[in-house]
Amino acid sequence: MKALIEQQVHGYRNGHQLLSTTLNLPRQDQDTVDRLSDMAGPLRPGEIFSPYLAAYPLPSRSHFVFARTWQDLEAPRAGCVLTRSLLVPMPTWANLDTLDELIALLTPVELEGKTKLPEPVKPESDPLPVVSDQRTVELVEAMFLEGRQPIVFFESQEAEAITKRILLALWPSLRRNFAVCSFTLAPRKIDGRDFDLVFAPKTARTRFADWPGRRIDVTSSKEPRHRWSTEIASRIFQSNSPSLMASDTLGALKTDSHGDEAALRLSLLWSELLAKSATTPSAVLGMIDILNSRREHSQDAFKRLSPIIAKSTDIACSSLPDAETWHFLATLVGKFSEQLPPKTVFRTIKAGATNLAGRNPRAALEFLQTESQASRNVPTVLLAGIGDGICSNDTVFNASEGLSKIPTKTGLGLIALSTEFARHTIALAKEQPTIGLPYLLTFFDTPDRRLQRKARRRLTPFLNDGVLFPLLSPLLDGVTLDELSEFAVRLGREIDFEISCFDEPIINASRDHLSLESLRNTIASNFDSPSSDRFIFKTLKPDVPSIVWLTGGSLDQGRARQLLFRLLEAASDRNIQAILSDKQNCNHILDLLLSDRHLSASQIVRVLIWGDLKVDKLLELGLDLLPYLNNEDKGRLLRYLLEQSLSESAPSDPRVQIILSLVASQIAPRQLIQAAFPSFASTSRVSENILLLNALPHQDRQGLLAHIDDLSNQLLNRQSNDLGAQAYAAWARMIADSGQINWDAQLRAALPTLAFALEQTNFPVSTLIVETFPVVYAQLLRSKDENDFKLIPALLKLPFTFFADWDRAKAARRDLVEAFLRSSWPPADLLLAGLKAGIGDKILRRVSRSYVGNQYISAIEQDSYRLPPSIQTRLKTTILNFQTNLKSNDWD
């Protein structure tokens, strides 16, 4: 013993008191030792007693007191005692396996001539004496097997031996608090409670009249009342080693922290069941119950119990009737309510269930039906074994016989937990789909997500036939995103998505956009085949999120381009417009499609048409794409390029003329006119468009001139801006030439154009007047009454002054001259217009009567030099003739 043992000696000195000590105790502890070191109860006159032992804990629990008391016959008064008390540190006391060293320290107290406590003598290792008192059986029952009470044991000649053996037999948690005294004449208390065990002579019975606990008298010996009474008594009072912990195979006493006698009973029950388990399978069930009652300590014990469980399972499977065996296995697994059995036990139980179901499938199915009718869940390990076992007996288990007998709630579990059952049922469903599939579908009505998840994993490797299509929707009902991705990958590895009818149920299982995109990413990153691309394509929609995914780098360029082409090909123009409303999206699509113009040309056309591209980029890409297009797509693109270039291209862009030359013959004149003069086009763009149209090849220009009225009206409806002399001249030229093709259209064009030109005195529109005035003037000469307005509504567009005079032609001449006189137009154009109308002299006469007449006529002559020689000559001749034949009374 390595711990330091302190000592105290008590005796008579003007009363019972502490005589010497090696340790000063706290007040409460010291008071307790002072009191309990004295004799309890008065001695009768002349009464002599042998030394006795006392053991008890201090109130502070720092030490345990182990003491011996002697009768002090030399004291000045009767009833005095001498007591040596050993103060043993509590941890040391709790774990003692022998009392020899302590007993050796309890030497008799000698006071005379002693100034210090005696040194301990060397302990003797004499064996503990065997106790022969038959009442020890009753003592054991009172201490360990019945309700805990303080015990008084009367008239025992072996009190000290019993005390020593009891102290050594106790386990640590009980020994720490146990209080015993081998001789007393009255009840003893500590901390307000009676000692657990005291021994008293029979003469002291009257002092225990109010004893609240058990009394063991001289005549108390009875037959044992408990099956463990004799065993415990023998173990404590007959053996060489009285420790109860030595036979505690469960470890309940070692781990008991409360000093509870129930721990001993549990240990004894464990040992009893352990012995029975060798022949009786049900014994192991009780052992598992014991372990479950001690949860905090059960894991290691379960591992030690595994071989016993395995042996009991083997015994049950080989010796019990099948129905009893199933009940045993179900009960056994049920004992593991909060955790799975250890792997070795799990394998043993599963193997037993497999063999049992294999040799008698009908009994296994009956067990499943019985459990279902009783609303009891069949343990998973049994379902796994049953599934494997019944499938090994094809003579009994088939689609019509076996599946019909499986309870609906159990079928899903069999699939989930038995690969063999899953394989077998799928094979039956493929062979006899009209019988097998309905049963399988009913299994999936079970609302157990955990089993559904496991069943999905079991079945996936066998889903290799389109006939199994009806299974997929219930199989995927309620899947999470991760579960769906896992299923798709596993299925893809089995069949590479070759069964197209499986696509829709898998895609439908994605309940939102994010889930669908995640599924798509999973397939794209794990598979690259035509079948997987078909599946991916079905997850795409003609919308922005799908396009963003395709162009975002999730796929290699070639794969992404093919899918994008197919998606755009299937999309409506409205879808395309919505997709391309985002310029960045449009650019990404073009970048991807342009990487292979030959394959993607037809869809590039749609992107160019519906995408909001800058006109420069549009023309560049469009012209570059033309060689890759069929005639239909080429014509469609050219028409769009023409519309955009005629409305948005910068002036002098040579590509406009190229496009016009390619498409002019393929577009209706009215459409061409609409394209050339949109209301939003710039003035400079419109001016150049007039020049381009006037320069068209002869045949195309002829078709355009037939609709000169539409062209003119389109120009006139625009906001009045100066188009420039060249544009007005080209416009005038087309009006002039149109008379040879469609005189009515020419008149309808000339009437509003002349009205417009006469008002624009600051614009270089004189060429328009030169060409339109003769046409209008001729019509005015033919007009006789108001019916002309019905026949030619365009007459209403002429200035009102034309109709203020009965001579409409005269009014026209007047307005013409007045407009030139107040304009900046070339003067020669006035006379040229008059000559074309056949009224050159009348024009000069009207000019001559103005306040600047002669000057303006001179200006006409001077301006004629800019005209071709033939026209110059004609103008000069007209002026000369007018001046030569001038008559003052002539009117115009």
mmCIF file with all atom_site columns, N, CA and C in Angstrom, residues 1 3 5 54-57 63-66 88-99 102 167-168 170 172 174-178 180:
data_model
loop_
_atom_site.group_PDB
_atom_site.id
_atom_site.type_symbol
_atom_site.label_atom_id
_atom_site.label_alt_id
_atom_site.label_comp_id
_atom_site.label_asym_id
_atom_site.label_entity_id
_atom_site.label_seq_id
_atom_site.pdbx_PDB_ins_code
_atom_site.Cartn_x
_atom_site.Cartn_y
_atom_site.Cartn_z
_atom_site.occupancy
_atom_site.B_iso_or_equiv
_atom_site.pdbx_formal_charge
_atom_site.auth_seq_id
_atom_site.auth_comp_id
_atom_site.auth_asym_id
_atom_site.auth_atom_id
_atom_site.pdbx_PDB_model_num
ATOM 1   N N  . MET A 1 1   ? 0.860   -1.185 0.000  1.00 0.00 ? 1   MET A N  1
ATOM 2   C CA . MET A 1 1   ? 0.000   0.000  0.000  1.00 0.00 ? 1   MET A CA 1
ATOM 3   C C  . MET A 1 1   ? 0.898   1.237  0.000  1.00 0.00 ? 1   MET A C  1
ATOM 4   N N  . ALA A 1 3   ? -0.204  4.489  -0.311 1.00 0.00 ? 3   ALA A N  1
ATOM 5   C CA . ALA A 1 3   ? -0.822  5.695  0.225  1.00 0.00 ? 3   ALA A CA 1
ATOM 6   C C  . ALA A 1 3   ? -0.415  5.889  1.687  1.00 0.00 ? 3   ALA A C  1
ATOM 7   N N  . ILE A 1 5   ? -1.140  6.460  5.381  1.00 0.00 ? 5   ILE A N  1
ATOM 8   C CA . ILE A 1 5   ? -2.252  6.196  6.283  1.00 0.00 ? 5   ILE A CA 1
ATOM 9   C C  . ILE A 1 5   ? -2.046  7.018  7.555  1.00 0.00 ? 5   ILE A C  1
ATOM 10  N N  . ALA A 1 54  ? -14.594 -1.215 13.534 1.00 0.00 ? 54  ALA A N  1
ATOM 11  C CA . ALA A 1 54  ? -15.595 -0.260 13.011 1.00 0.00 ? 54  ALA A CA 1
ATOM 12  C C  . ALA A 1 54  ? -15.034 0.343  11.727 1.00 0.00 ? 54  ALA A C  1
ATOM 13  N N  . ALA A 1 55  ? -15.903 0.518  10.729 1.00 0.00 ? 55  ALA A N  1
ATOM 14  C CA . ALA A 1 55  ? -15.493 1.126  9.443  1.00 0.00 ? 55  ALA A CA 1
ATOM 15  C C  . ALA A 1 55  ? -16.606 2.059  8.987  1.00 0.00 ? 55  ALA A C  1
ATOM 16  N N  . TYR A 1 56  ? -16.233 3.268  8.618  1.00 0.00 ? 56  TYR A N  1
ATOM 17  C CA . TYR A 1 56  ? -17.240 4.250  8.213  1.00 0.00 ? 56  TYR A CA 1
ATOM 18  C C  . TYR A 1 56  ? -16.557 5.397  7.468  1.00 0.00 ? 56  TYR A C  1
ATOM 19  N N  . PRO A 1 57  ? -17.268 6.108  6.616  1.00 0.00 ? 57  PRO A N  1
ATOM 20  C CA . PRO A 1 57  ? -16.687 7.246  5.884  1.00 0.00 ? 57  PRO A CA 1
ATOM 21  C C  . PRO A 1 57  ? -16.805 8.522  6.713  1.00 0.00 ? 57  PRO A C  1
ATOM 22  N N  . HIS A 1 63  ? -11.566 10.806 3.661  1.00 0.00 ? 63  HIS A N  1
ATOM 23  C CA . HIS A 1 63  ? -10.946 9.590  4.183  1.00 0.00 ? 63  HIS A CA 1
ATOM 24  C C  . HIS A 1 63  ? -12.033 8.625  4.624  1.00 0.00 ? 63  HIS A C  1
ATOM 25  N N  . PHE A 1 64  ? -11.588 7.387  4.736  1.00 0.00 ? 64  PHE A N  1
ATOM 26  C CA . PHE A 1 64  ? -12.446 6.344  5.309  1.00 0.00 ? 64  PHE A CA 1
ATOM 27  C C  . PHE A 1 64  ? -11.777 5.891  6.603  1.00 0.00 ? 64  PHE A C  1
ATOM 28  N N  . VAL A 1 65  ? -12.559 5.730  7.642  1.00 0.00 ? 65  VAL A N  1
ATOM 29  C CA . VAL A 1 65  ? -12.022 5.343  8.959  1.00 0.00 ? 65  VAL A CA 1
ATOM 30  C C  . VAL A 1 65  ? -12.147 3.822  9.146  1.00 0.00 ? 65  VAL A C  1
ATOM 31  N N  . PHE A 1 66  ? -11.006 3.223  9.435  1.00 0.00 ? 66  PHE A N  1
ATOM 32  C CA . PHE A 1 66  ? -10.979 1.790  9.756  1.00 0.00 ? 66  PHE A CA 1
ATOM 33  C C  . PHE A 1 66  ? -10.358 1.696  11.150 1.00 0.00 ? 66  PHE A C  1
ATOM 34  N N  . VAL A 1 88  ? -7.805  6.327  6.098  1.00 0.00 ? 88  VAL A N  1
ATOM 35  C CA . VAL A 1 88  ? -7.378  5.826  4.781  1.00 0.00 ? 88  VAL A CA 1
ATOM 36  C C  . VAL A 1 88  ? -7.926  6.758  3.700  1.00 0.00 ? 88  VAL A C  1
ATOM 37  N N  . PRO A 1 89  ? -7.060  7.296  2.804  1.00 0.00 ? 89  PRO A N  1
ATOM 38  C CA . PRO A 1 89  ? -7.577  8.132  1.702  1.00 0.00 ? 89  PRO A CA 1
ATOM 39  C C  . PRO A 1 89  ? -8.677  7.372  0.950  1.00 0.00 ? 89  PRO A C  1
ATOM 40  N N  . MET A 1 90  ? -9.735  8.063  0.613  1.00 0.00 ? 90  MET A N  1
ATOM 41  C CA . MET A 1 90  ? -10.906 7.403  0.032  1.00 0.00 ? 90  MET A CA 1
ATOM 42  C C  . MET A 1 90  ? -10.586 6.619  -1.241 1.00 0.00 ? 90  MET A C  1
ATOM 43  N N  . PRO A 1 91  ? -9.796  7.140  -2.210 1.00 0.00 ? 91  PRO A N  1
ATOM 44  C CA . PRO A 1 91  ? -9.486  6.329  -3.400 1.00 0.00 ? 91  PRO A CA 1
ATOM 45  C C  . PRO A 1 91  ? -8.784  5.025  -3.051 1.00 0.00 ? 91  PRO A C  1
ATOM 46  N N  . THR A 1 92  ? -7.895  5.083  -2.029 1.00 0.00 ? 92  THR A N  1
ATOM 47  C CA . THR A 1 92  ? -7.186  3.872  -1.616 1.00 0.00 ? 92  THR A CA 1
ATOM 48  C C  . THR A 1 92  ? -8.162  2.859  -1.021 1.00 0.00 ? 92  THR A C  1
ATOM 49  N N  . TRP A 1 93  ? -9.043  3.356  -0.170 1.00 0.00 ? 93  TRP A N  1
ATOM 50  C CA . TRP A 1 93  ? -10.015 2.478  0.459  1.00 0.00 ? 93  TRP A CA 1
ATOM 51  C C  . TRP A 1 93  ? -10.943 1.823  -0.577 1.00 0.00 ? 93  TRP A C  1
ATOM 52  N N  . ALA A 1 94  ? -11.397 2.602  -1.547 1.00 0.00 ? 94  ALA A N  1
ATOM 53  C CA . ALA A 1 94  ? -12.361 2.073  -2.514 1.00 0.00 ? 94  ALA A CA 1
ATOM 54  C C  . ALA A 1 94  ? -11.791 0.940  -3.332 1.00 0.00 ? 94  ALA A C  1
ATOM 55  N N  . ASN A 1 95  ? -10.471 0.926  -3.516 1.00 0.00 ? 95  ASN A N  1
ATOM 56  C CA . ASN A 1 95  ? -9.870  -0.061 -4.425 1.00 0.00 ? 95  ASN A CA 1
ATOM 57  C C  . ASN A 1 95  ? -9.023  -1.103 -3.700 1.00 0.00 ? 95  ASN A C  1
ATOM 58  N N  . LEU A 1 96  ? -9.171  -1.226 -2.382 1.00 0.00 ? 96  LEU A N  1
ATOM 59  C CA . LEU A 1 96  ? -8.426  -2.246 -1.633 1.00 0.00 ? 96  LEU A CA 1
ATOM 60  C C  . LEU A 1 96  ? -8.823  -3.647 -2.067 1.00 0.00 ? 96  LEU A C  1
ATOM 61  N N  . ASP A 1 97  ? -7.857  -4.515 -2.178 1.00 0.00 ? 97  ASP A N  1
ATOM 62  C CA . ASP A 1 97  ? -8.161  -5.924 -2.441 1.00 0.00 ? 97  ASP A CA 1
ATOM 63  C C  . ASP A 1 97  ? -7.749  -6.815 -1.262 1.00 0.00 ? 97  ASP A C  1
ATOM 64  N N  . THR A 1 98  ? -7.199  -6.179 -0.174 1.00 0.00 ? 98  THR A N  1
ATOM 65  C CA . THR A 1 98  ? -6.857  -6.919 1.045  1.00 0.00 ? 98  THR A CA 1
ATOM 66  C C  . THR A 1 98  ? -6.872  -5.944 2.221  1.00 0.00 ? 98  THR A C  1
ATOM 67  N N  . LEU A 1 99  ? -7.177  -6.490 3.400  1.00 0.00 ? 99  LEU A N  1
ATOM 68  C CA . LEU A 1 99  ? -7.167  -5.676 4.625  1.00 0.00 ? 99  LEU A CA 1
ATOM 69  C C  . LEU A 1 99  ? -5.940  -5.959 5.488  1.00 0.00 ? 99  LEU A C  1
ATOM 70  N N  . LEU A 1 102 ? -3.858  -2.959 6.710  1.00 0.00 ? 102 LEU A N  1
ATOM 71  C CA . LEU A 1 102 ? -4.580  -2.123 7.654  1.00 0.00 ? 102 LEU A CA 1
ATOM 72  C C  . LEU A 1 102 ? -4.716  -2.817 9.004  1.00 0.00 ? 102 LEU A C  1
ATOM 73  N N  . LEU A 1 167 ? -16.501 -6.275 3.828  1.00 0.00 ? 167 LEU A N  1
ATOM 74  C CA . LEU A 1 167 ? -15.775 -5.101 3.318  1.00 0.00 ? 167 LEU A CA 1
ATOM 75  C C  . LEU A 1 167 ? -14.978 -5.434 2.066  1.00 0.00 ? 167 LEU A C  1
ATOM 76  N N  . LEU A 1 168 ? -14.383 -6.618 2.024  1.00 0.00 ? 168 LEU A N  1
ATOM 77  C CA . LEU A 1 168 ? -13.612 -7.008 0.841  1.00 0.00 ? 168 LEU A CA 1
ATOM 78  C C  . LEU A 1 168 ? -14.522 -7.367 -0.326 1.00 0.00 ? 168 LEU A C  1
ATOM 79  N N  . LEU A 1 170 ? -17.399 -5.988 -1.149 1.00 0.00 ? 170 LEU A N  1
ATOM 80  C CA . LEU A 1 170 ? -18.100 -4.843 -1.742 1.00 0.00 ? 170 LEU A CA 1
ATOM 81  C C  . LEU A 1 170 ? -17.296 -4.249 -2.906 1.00 0.00 ? 170 LEU A C  1
ATOM 82  N N  . PRO A 1 172 ? -16.310 -0.853 -5.334 1.00 0.00 ? 172 PRO A N  1
ATOM 83  C CA . PRO A 1 172 ? -15.841 0.469  -4.883 1.00 0.00 ? 172 PRO A CA 1
ATOM 84  C C  . PRO A 1 172 ? -16.938 1.455  -4.521 1.00 0.00 ? 172 PRO A C  1
ATOM 85  N N  . LEU A 1 174 ? -19.974 1.059  -3.522 1.00 0.00 ? 174 LEU A N  1
ATOM 86  C CA . LEU A 1 174 ? -20.702 0.702  -2.313 1.00 0.00 ? 174 LEU A CA 1
ATOM 87  C C  . LEU A 1 174 ? -19.787 0.751  -1.087 1.00 0.00 ? 174 LEU A C  1
ATOM 88  N N  . ARG A 1 175 ? -18.541 0.338  -1.264 1.00 0.00 ? 175 ARG A N  1
ATOM 89  C CA . ARG A 1 175 ? -17.594 0.324  -0.153 1.00 0.00 ? 175 ARG A CA 1
ATOM 90  C C  . ARG A 1 175 ? -17.322 1.739  0.360  1.00 0.00 ? 175 ARG A C  1
ATOM 91  N N  . ARG A 1 176 ? -17.353 2.740  -0.488 1.00 0.00 ? 176 ARG A N  1
ATOM 92  C CA . ARG A 1 176 ? -17.045 4.110  -0.064 1.00 0.00 ? 176 ARG A CA 1
ATOM 93  C C  . ARG A 1 176 ? -18.007 4.602  1.017  1.00 0.00 ? 176 ARG A C  1
ATOM 94  N N  . ASN A 1 177 ? -19.219 4.132  1.006  1.00 0.00 ? 177 ASN A N  1
ATOM 95  C CA . ASN A 1 177 ? -20.243 4.672  1.893  1.00 0.00 ? 177 ASN A CA 1
ATOM 96  C C  . ASN A 1 177 ? -20.732 3.667  2.943  1.00 0.00 ? 177 ASN A C  1
ATOM 97  N N  . PHE A 1 178 ? -20.162 2.496  2.914  1.00 0.00 ? 178 PHE A N  1
ATOM 98  C CA . PHE A 1 178 ? -20.648 1.437  3.799  1.00 0.00 ? 178 PHE A CA 1
ATOM 99  C C  . PHE A 1 178 ? -20.127 1.663  5.225  1.00 0.00 ? 178 PHE A C  1
ATOM 100 N N  . VAL A 1 180 ? -19.981 -0.052 9.106  1.00 0.00 ? 180 VAL A N  1
ATOM 101 C CA . VAL A 1 180 ? -20.185 -1.315 9.794  1.00 0.00 ? 180 VAL A CA 1
ATOM 102 C C  . VAL A 1 180 ? -19.457 -1.272 11.150 1.00 0.00 ? 180 VAL A C  1
#
